Short mmCIF file of C-alpha atoms (C1' of nucleotides) in Angstrom, two decimals:
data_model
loop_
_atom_site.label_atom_id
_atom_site.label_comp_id
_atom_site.label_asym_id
_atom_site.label_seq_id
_atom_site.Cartn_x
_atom_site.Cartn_y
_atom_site.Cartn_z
CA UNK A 740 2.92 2.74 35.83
CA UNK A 741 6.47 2.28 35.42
CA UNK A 742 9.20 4.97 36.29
CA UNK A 743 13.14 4.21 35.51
CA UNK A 744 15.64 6.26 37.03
CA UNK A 745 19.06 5.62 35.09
CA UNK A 746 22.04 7.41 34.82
CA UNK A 747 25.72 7.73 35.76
CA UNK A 748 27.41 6.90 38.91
CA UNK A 749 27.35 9.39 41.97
CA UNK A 750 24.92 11.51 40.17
CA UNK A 751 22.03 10.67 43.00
CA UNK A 752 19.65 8.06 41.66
CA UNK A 753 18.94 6.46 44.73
CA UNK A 754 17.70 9.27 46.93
CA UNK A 755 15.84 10.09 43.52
CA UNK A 756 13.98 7.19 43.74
CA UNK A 757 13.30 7.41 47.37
CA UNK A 758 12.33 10.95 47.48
CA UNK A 759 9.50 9.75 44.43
CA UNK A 760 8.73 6.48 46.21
CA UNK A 761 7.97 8.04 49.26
CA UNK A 762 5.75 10.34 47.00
CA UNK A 763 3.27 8.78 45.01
CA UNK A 764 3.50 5.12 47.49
CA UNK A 765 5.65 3.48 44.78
CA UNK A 766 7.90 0.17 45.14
CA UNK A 767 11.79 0.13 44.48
CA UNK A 768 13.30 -2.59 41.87
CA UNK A 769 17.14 -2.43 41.63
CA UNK A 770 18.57 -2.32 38.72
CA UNK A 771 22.43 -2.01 39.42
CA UNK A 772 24.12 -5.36 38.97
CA UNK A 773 26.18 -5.01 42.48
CA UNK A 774 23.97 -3.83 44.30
CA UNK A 775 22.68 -7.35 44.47
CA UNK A 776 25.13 -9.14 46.88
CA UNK A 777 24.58 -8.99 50.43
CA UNK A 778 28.52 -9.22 51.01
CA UNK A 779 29.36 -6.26 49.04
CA UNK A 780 28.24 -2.91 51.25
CA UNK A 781 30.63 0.07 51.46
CA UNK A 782 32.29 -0.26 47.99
CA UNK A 783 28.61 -0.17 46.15
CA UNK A 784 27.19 2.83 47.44
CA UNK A 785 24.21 0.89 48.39
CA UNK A 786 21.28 2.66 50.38
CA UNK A 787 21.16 1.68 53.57
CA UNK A 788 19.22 -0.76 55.78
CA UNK A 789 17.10 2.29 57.06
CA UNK A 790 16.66 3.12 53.76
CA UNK A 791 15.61 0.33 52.17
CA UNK A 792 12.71 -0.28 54.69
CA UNK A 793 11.59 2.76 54.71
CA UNK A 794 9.73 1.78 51.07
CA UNK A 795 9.18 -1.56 49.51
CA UNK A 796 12.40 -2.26 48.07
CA UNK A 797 13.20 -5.34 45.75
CA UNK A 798 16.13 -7.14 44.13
CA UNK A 799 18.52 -5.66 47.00
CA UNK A 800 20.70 -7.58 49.11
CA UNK A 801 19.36 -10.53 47.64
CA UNK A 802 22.29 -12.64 46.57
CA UNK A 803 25.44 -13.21 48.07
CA UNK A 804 28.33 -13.25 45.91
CA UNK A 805 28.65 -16.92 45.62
CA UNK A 806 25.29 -17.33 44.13
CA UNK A 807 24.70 -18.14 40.79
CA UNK A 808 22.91 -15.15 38.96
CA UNK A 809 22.71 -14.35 35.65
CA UNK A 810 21.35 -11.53 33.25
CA UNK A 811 18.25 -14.17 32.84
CA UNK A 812 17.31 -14.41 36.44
CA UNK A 813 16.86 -10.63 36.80
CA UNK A 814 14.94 -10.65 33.75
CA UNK A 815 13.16 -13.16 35.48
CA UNK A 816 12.37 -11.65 38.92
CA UNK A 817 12.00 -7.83 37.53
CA UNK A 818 9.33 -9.12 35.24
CA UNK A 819 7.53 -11.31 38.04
CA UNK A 820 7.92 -8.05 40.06
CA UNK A 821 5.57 -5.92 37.19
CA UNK A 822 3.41 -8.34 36.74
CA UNK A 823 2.10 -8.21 40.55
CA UNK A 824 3.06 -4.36 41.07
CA UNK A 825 1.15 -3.41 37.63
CA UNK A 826 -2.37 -5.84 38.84
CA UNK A 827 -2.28 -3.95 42.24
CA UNK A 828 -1.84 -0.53 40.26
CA UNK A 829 1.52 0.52 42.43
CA UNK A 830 4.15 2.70 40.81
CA UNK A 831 7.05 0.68 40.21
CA UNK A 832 10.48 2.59 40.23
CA UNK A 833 13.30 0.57 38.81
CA UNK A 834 16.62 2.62 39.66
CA UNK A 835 20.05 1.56 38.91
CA UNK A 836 23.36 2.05 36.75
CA UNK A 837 23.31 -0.95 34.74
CA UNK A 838 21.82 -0.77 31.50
CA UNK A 839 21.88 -3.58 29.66
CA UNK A 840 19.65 -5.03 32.82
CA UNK A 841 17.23 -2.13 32.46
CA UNK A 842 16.81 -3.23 29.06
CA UNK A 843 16.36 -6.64 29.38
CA UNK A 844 13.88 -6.18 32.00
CA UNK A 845 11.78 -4.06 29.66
CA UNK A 846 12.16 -4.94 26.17
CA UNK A 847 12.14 -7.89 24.17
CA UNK A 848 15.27 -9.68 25.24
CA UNK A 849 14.69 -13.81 24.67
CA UNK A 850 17.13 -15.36 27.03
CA UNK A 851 17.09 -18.83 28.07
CA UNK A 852 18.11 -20.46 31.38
CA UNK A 853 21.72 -22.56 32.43
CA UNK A 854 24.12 -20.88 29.95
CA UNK A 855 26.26 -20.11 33.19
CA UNK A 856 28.02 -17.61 34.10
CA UNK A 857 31.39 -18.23 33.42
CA UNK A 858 32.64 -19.11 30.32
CA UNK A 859 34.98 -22.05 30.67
CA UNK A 860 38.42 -20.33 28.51
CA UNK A 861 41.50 -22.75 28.48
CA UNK A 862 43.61 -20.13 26.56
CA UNK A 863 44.54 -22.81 24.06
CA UNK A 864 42.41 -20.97 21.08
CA UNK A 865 43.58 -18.23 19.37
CA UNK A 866 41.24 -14.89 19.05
CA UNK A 867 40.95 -15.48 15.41
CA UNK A 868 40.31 -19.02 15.48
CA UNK A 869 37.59 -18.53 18.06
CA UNK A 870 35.70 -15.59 16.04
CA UNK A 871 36.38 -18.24 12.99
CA UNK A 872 34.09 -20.78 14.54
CA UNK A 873 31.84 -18.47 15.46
CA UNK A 874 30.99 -16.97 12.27
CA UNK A 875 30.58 -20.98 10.84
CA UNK A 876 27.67 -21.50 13.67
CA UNK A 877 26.85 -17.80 13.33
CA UNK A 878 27.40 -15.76 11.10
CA UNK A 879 25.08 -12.80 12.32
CA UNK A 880 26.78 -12.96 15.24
CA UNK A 881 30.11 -12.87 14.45
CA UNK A 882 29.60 -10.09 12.14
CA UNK A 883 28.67 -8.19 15.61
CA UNK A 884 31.36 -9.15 17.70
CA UNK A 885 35.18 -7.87 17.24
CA UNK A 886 36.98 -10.90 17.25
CA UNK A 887 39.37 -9.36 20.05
CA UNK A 888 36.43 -9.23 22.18
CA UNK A 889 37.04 -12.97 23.14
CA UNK A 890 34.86 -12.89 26.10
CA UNK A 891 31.88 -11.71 23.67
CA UNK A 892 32.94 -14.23 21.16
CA UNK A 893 33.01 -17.41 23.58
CA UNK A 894 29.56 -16.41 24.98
CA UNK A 895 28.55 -16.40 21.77
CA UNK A 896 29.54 -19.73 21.01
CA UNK A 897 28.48 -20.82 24.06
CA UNK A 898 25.05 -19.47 23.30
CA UNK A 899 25.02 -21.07 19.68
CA UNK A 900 26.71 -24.91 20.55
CA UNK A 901 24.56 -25.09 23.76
CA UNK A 902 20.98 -23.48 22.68
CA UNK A 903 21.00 -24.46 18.90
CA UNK A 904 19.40 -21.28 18.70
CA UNK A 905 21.52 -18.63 16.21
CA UNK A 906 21.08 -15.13 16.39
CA UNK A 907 20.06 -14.92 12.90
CA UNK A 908 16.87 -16.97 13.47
CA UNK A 909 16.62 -15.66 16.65
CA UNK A 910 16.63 -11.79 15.88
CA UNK A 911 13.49 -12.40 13.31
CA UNK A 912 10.99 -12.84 16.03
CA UNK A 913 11.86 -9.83 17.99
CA UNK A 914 9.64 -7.00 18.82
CA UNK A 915 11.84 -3.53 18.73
CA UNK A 916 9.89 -1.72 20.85
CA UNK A 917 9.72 -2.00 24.85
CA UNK A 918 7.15 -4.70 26.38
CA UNK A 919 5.65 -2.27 28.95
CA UNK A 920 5.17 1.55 28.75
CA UNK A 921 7.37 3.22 31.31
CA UNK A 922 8.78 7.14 32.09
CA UNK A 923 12.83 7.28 32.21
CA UNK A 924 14.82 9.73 32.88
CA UNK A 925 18.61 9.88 33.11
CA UNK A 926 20.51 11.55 35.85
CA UNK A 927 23.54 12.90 34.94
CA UNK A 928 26.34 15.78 36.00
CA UNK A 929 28.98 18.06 34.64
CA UNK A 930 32.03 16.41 34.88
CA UNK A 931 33.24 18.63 37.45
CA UNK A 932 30.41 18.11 39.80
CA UNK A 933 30.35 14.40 39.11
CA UNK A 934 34.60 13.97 39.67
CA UNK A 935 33.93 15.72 43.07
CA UNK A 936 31.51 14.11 44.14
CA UNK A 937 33.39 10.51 43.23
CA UNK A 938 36.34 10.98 45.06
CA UNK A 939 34.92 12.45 48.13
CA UNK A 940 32.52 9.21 48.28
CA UNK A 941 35.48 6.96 47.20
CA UNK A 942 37.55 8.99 49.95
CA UNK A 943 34.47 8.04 52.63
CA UNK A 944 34.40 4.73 51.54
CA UNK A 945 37.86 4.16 53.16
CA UNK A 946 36.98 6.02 56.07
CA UNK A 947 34.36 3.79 56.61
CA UNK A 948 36.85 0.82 56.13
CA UNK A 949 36.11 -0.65 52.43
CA UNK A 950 39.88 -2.26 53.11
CA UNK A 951 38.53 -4.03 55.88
CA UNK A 952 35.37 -4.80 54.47
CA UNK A 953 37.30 -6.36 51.33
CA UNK A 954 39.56 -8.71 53.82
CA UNK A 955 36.54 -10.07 55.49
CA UNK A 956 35.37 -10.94 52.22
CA UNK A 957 38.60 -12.59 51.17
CA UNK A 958 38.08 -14.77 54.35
CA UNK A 959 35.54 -16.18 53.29
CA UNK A 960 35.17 -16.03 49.25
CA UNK A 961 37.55 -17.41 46.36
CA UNK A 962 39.05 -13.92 45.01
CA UNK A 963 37.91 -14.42 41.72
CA UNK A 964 34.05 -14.47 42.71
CA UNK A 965 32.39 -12.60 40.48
CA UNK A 966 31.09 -9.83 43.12
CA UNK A 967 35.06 -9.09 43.86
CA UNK A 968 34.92 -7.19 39.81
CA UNK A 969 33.72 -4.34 41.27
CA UNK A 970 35.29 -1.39 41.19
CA UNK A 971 36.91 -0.48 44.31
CA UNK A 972 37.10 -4.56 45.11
CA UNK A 973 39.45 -5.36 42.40
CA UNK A 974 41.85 -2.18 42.80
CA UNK A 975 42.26 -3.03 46.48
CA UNK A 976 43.02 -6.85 45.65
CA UNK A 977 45.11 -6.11 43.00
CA UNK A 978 47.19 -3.54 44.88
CA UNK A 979 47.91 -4.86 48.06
CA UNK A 980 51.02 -2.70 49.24
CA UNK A 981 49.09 0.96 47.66
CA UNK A 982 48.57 3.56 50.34
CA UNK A 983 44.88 5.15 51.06
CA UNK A 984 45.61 8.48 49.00
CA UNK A 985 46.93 6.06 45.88
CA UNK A 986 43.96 3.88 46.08
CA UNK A 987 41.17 6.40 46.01
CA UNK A 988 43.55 8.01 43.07
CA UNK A 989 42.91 5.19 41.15
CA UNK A 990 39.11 4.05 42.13
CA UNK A 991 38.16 7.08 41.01
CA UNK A 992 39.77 7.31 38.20
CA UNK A 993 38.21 4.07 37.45
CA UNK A 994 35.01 5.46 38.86
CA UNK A 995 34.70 8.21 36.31
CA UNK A 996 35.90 6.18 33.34
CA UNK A 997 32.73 3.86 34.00
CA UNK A 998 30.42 6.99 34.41
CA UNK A 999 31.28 7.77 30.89
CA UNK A 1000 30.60 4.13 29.70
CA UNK A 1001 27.34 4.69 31.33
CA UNK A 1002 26.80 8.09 29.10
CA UNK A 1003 27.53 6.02 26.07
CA UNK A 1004 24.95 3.12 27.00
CA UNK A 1005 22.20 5.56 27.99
CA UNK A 1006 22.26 8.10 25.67
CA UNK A 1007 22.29 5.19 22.53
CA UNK A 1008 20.24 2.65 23.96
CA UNK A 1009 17.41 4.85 25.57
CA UNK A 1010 16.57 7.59 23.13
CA UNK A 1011 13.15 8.24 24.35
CA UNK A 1012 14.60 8.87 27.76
CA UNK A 1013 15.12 13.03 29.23
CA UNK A 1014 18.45 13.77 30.89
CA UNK A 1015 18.48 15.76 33.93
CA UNK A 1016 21.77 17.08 35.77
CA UNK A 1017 19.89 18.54 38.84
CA UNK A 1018 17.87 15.78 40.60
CA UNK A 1019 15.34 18.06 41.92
CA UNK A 1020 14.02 19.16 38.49
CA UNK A 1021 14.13 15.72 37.64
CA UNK A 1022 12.07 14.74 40.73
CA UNK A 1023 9.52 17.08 39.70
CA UNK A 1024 9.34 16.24 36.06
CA UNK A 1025 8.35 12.38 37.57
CA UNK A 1026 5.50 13.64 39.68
CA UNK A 1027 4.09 15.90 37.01
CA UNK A 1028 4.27 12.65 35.15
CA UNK A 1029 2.81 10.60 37.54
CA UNK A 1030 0.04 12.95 38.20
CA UNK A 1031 -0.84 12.95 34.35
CA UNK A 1032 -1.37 9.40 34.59
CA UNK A 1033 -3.98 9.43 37.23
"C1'" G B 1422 83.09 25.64 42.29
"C1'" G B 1423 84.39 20.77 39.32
"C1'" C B 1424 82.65 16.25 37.04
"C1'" C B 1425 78.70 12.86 35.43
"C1'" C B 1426 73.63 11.71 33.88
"C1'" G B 1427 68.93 13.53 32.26
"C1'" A B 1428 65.41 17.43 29.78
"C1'" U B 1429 60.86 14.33 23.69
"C1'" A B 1430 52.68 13.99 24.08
"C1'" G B 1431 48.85 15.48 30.12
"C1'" C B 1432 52.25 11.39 32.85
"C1'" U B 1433 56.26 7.48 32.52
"C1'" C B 1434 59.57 6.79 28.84
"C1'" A B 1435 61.47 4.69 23.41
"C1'" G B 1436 63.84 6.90 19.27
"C1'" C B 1437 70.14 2.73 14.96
"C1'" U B 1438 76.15 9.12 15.96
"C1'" G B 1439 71.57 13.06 10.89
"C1'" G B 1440 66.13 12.90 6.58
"C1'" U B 1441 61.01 17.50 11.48
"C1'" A B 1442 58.87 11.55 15.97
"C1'" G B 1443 56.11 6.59 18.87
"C1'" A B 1444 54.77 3.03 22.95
"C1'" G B 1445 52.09 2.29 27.59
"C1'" C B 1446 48.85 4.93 30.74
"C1'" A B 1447 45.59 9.19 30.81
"C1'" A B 1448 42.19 12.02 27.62
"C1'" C B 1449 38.45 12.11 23.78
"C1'" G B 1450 34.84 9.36 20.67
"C1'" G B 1451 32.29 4.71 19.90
"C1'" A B 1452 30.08 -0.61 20.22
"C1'" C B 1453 27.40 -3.69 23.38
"C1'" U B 1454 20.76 -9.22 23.64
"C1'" G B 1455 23.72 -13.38 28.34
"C1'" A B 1456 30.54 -11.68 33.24
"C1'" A B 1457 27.84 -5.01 32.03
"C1'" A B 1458 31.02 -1.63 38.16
"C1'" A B 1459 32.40 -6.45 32.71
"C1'" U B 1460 34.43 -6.68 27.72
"C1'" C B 1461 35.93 -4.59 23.19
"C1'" C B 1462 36.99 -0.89 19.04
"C1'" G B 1463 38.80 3.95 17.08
"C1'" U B 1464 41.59 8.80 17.54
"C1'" G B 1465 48.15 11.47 18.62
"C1'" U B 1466 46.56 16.30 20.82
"C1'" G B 1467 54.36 17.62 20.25
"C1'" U B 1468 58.19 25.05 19.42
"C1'" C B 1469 61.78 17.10 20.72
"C1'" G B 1470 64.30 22.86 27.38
"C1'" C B 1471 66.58 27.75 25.20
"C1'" C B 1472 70.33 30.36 21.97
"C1'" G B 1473 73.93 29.78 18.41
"C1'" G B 1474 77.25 26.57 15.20
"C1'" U B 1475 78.40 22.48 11.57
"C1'" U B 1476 75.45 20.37 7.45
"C1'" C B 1477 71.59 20.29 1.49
"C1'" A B 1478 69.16 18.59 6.06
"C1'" A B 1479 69.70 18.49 13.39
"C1'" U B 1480 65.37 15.50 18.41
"C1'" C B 1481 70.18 13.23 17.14
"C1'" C B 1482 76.74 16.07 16.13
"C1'" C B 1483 79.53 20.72 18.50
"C1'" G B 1484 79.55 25.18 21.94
"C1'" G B 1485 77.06 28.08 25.47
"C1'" C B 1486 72.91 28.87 28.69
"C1'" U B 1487 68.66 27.31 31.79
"C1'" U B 1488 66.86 23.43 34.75
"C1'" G B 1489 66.35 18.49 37.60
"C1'" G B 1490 69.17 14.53 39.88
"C1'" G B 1491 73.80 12.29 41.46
"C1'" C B 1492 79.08 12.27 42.75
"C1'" C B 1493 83.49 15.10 44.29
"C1'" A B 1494 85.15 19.44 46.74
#
RNA sequence: GGCCCGAUAGCUCAGCUGGUAGAGCAACGGACUGAAAAUCCGUGUGUCGCCGGUUCAAUCCCGGCUUGGGCCA
């Protein structure tokens, strides 16, 4: 039995998932793309040590920000995860903001290993000329790609020249649906609630010294490591001489605008999903569910 | 009290001495099978401070007023 708890920022998905997994004797999978690196702590909202060993938690704290790790990988370990979790008859809960993982864990997503994670971009090309190449390797998916979305466009290429694998031959084998049953729900807010509750976390997040946390990290990391793209991270680094109040202005502006993003992704990509805005009816809508199932 | 500069979109500002306005950011909507807390696309929402004057026509020129800032008393 698989339960996925998605939804926006802030809106309480992780004590969600505890509060179930404590429950019905479930395991945790993370499914929130930062929530991954060891280094990055009071910026990600991350549960806490306590937390996470109070259940059997997975995919947490397991990379620091250096590592390698790519969209395959999780794919990898989430689905290495089912396969022992659904054998022993566990409910798996796979909670996190990042969609496009929660999909690729579940449905029918044929990646293959070593495309990297950076795209090597000398600057030299122009947009157009890029998307041009692209749609002589591949036409299918150029005609998806804007060609201003360069970073889209060079994966793309990178995909094509590297895998000879198109996404025109590739799309034919693909099964629509997802690859294991599973109950989602989305947690949402009102945008009130949810811009309150964002810049009183961004606002504890400096109490609790996400300046210093992002200096210790500078220490010891290049700046551009991919980790440092987090929100919060990359505000701080970019604005060096901002005060507090002008920072947490802007993180959660930034904050809010990527909760909507979120709204987009879920609400097109997961139509079989319900939406909740009040965690506790959603908490009880997954144990009615999880009691059907016995 | 006198002089000078401003007042245009939610914000910061463009706007050739005349033909009822446009950038960035924000906002709103959207895409997304490989950086996803990433990346990209679309949409202008306006008594051009107020009142009068000149003109076929005023955001623009003239007068007055209101208001913000500066300088001199």
């Amino acid at each position: 039995m698989i339960f996925v708890i998605g939804g926006v920022t802030a809106a309480g998905k992780s004590s969600l998932a505890f509060k179930l997994a404590k429950a019905i004797g479930g395991i945790i999978i993370n499914a929130d793309a930062y929530a991954f690196y060891r280094e990055l702590n009071i910026g990600t909202a991350k549960p806490t040590e306590e937390e996470l060993a109070s259940v059997p938690t997975f995919l947490f704290n397991n990379l620091s920000i250096s590592d390698p790790y790519s969209i395959y990988d999780y794919q990898q370990d989430v689905r290495r995860l089912i396969a022992i979790y659904e054998q022993s008859k566990r409910p798996i809960i796979l909670v996190g903001g990042s969609g496009l993982y929660i999909r690729a864990a579940l449905y029918d997503y044929r990646l293959s290993p070593n495309i990297g994670i950076v795209i090597e971009d000398n600057f030299e090309e122009s947009n157009a000329s890029l998307h041009q190449r692209l749609t002589l390797i591949d036409p299918v998916a150029a005609a998806k790609i804007h060609p201003n979305n360069r970073k889209r466009v060079l994966r793309a290429l990178a995909i094509s020249e590297n895998q000879s694998r198109t996404e025109t031959n590739h799309e034919r084998h693909l099964k629509s649906g997802p690859l294991f049953p599973f109950t989602m729900i989305v947690l949402d807010a009102l945008n009130e609630v949810l811009e309150r509750r964002i810049h009183e976390r961004t606002t504890d997040m400096f109490v609790s010294g996400l300046r210093q946390e992002v200096n210790d990290i500078c220490q010891k990391y290049p700046q551009n490591a991919q980790g440092l793209q987090a929100i919060g991270y990359k505000e701080i680094l970019a604005n060096p001489s901002m005060t507090d109040d002008e920072l947490i202005a802007l993180i959660s502006l930034r904050t809010r605008q990527y909760a909507k993003r979120q709204r987009t992704f879920f609400r097109h990509q997961f139509s079989n999903a319900t939406w909740f805005s009040d965690q506790h009816e959603a908490y009880l809508f997954l144990i009615k569910k999880y009691e059907d199932s016995l």
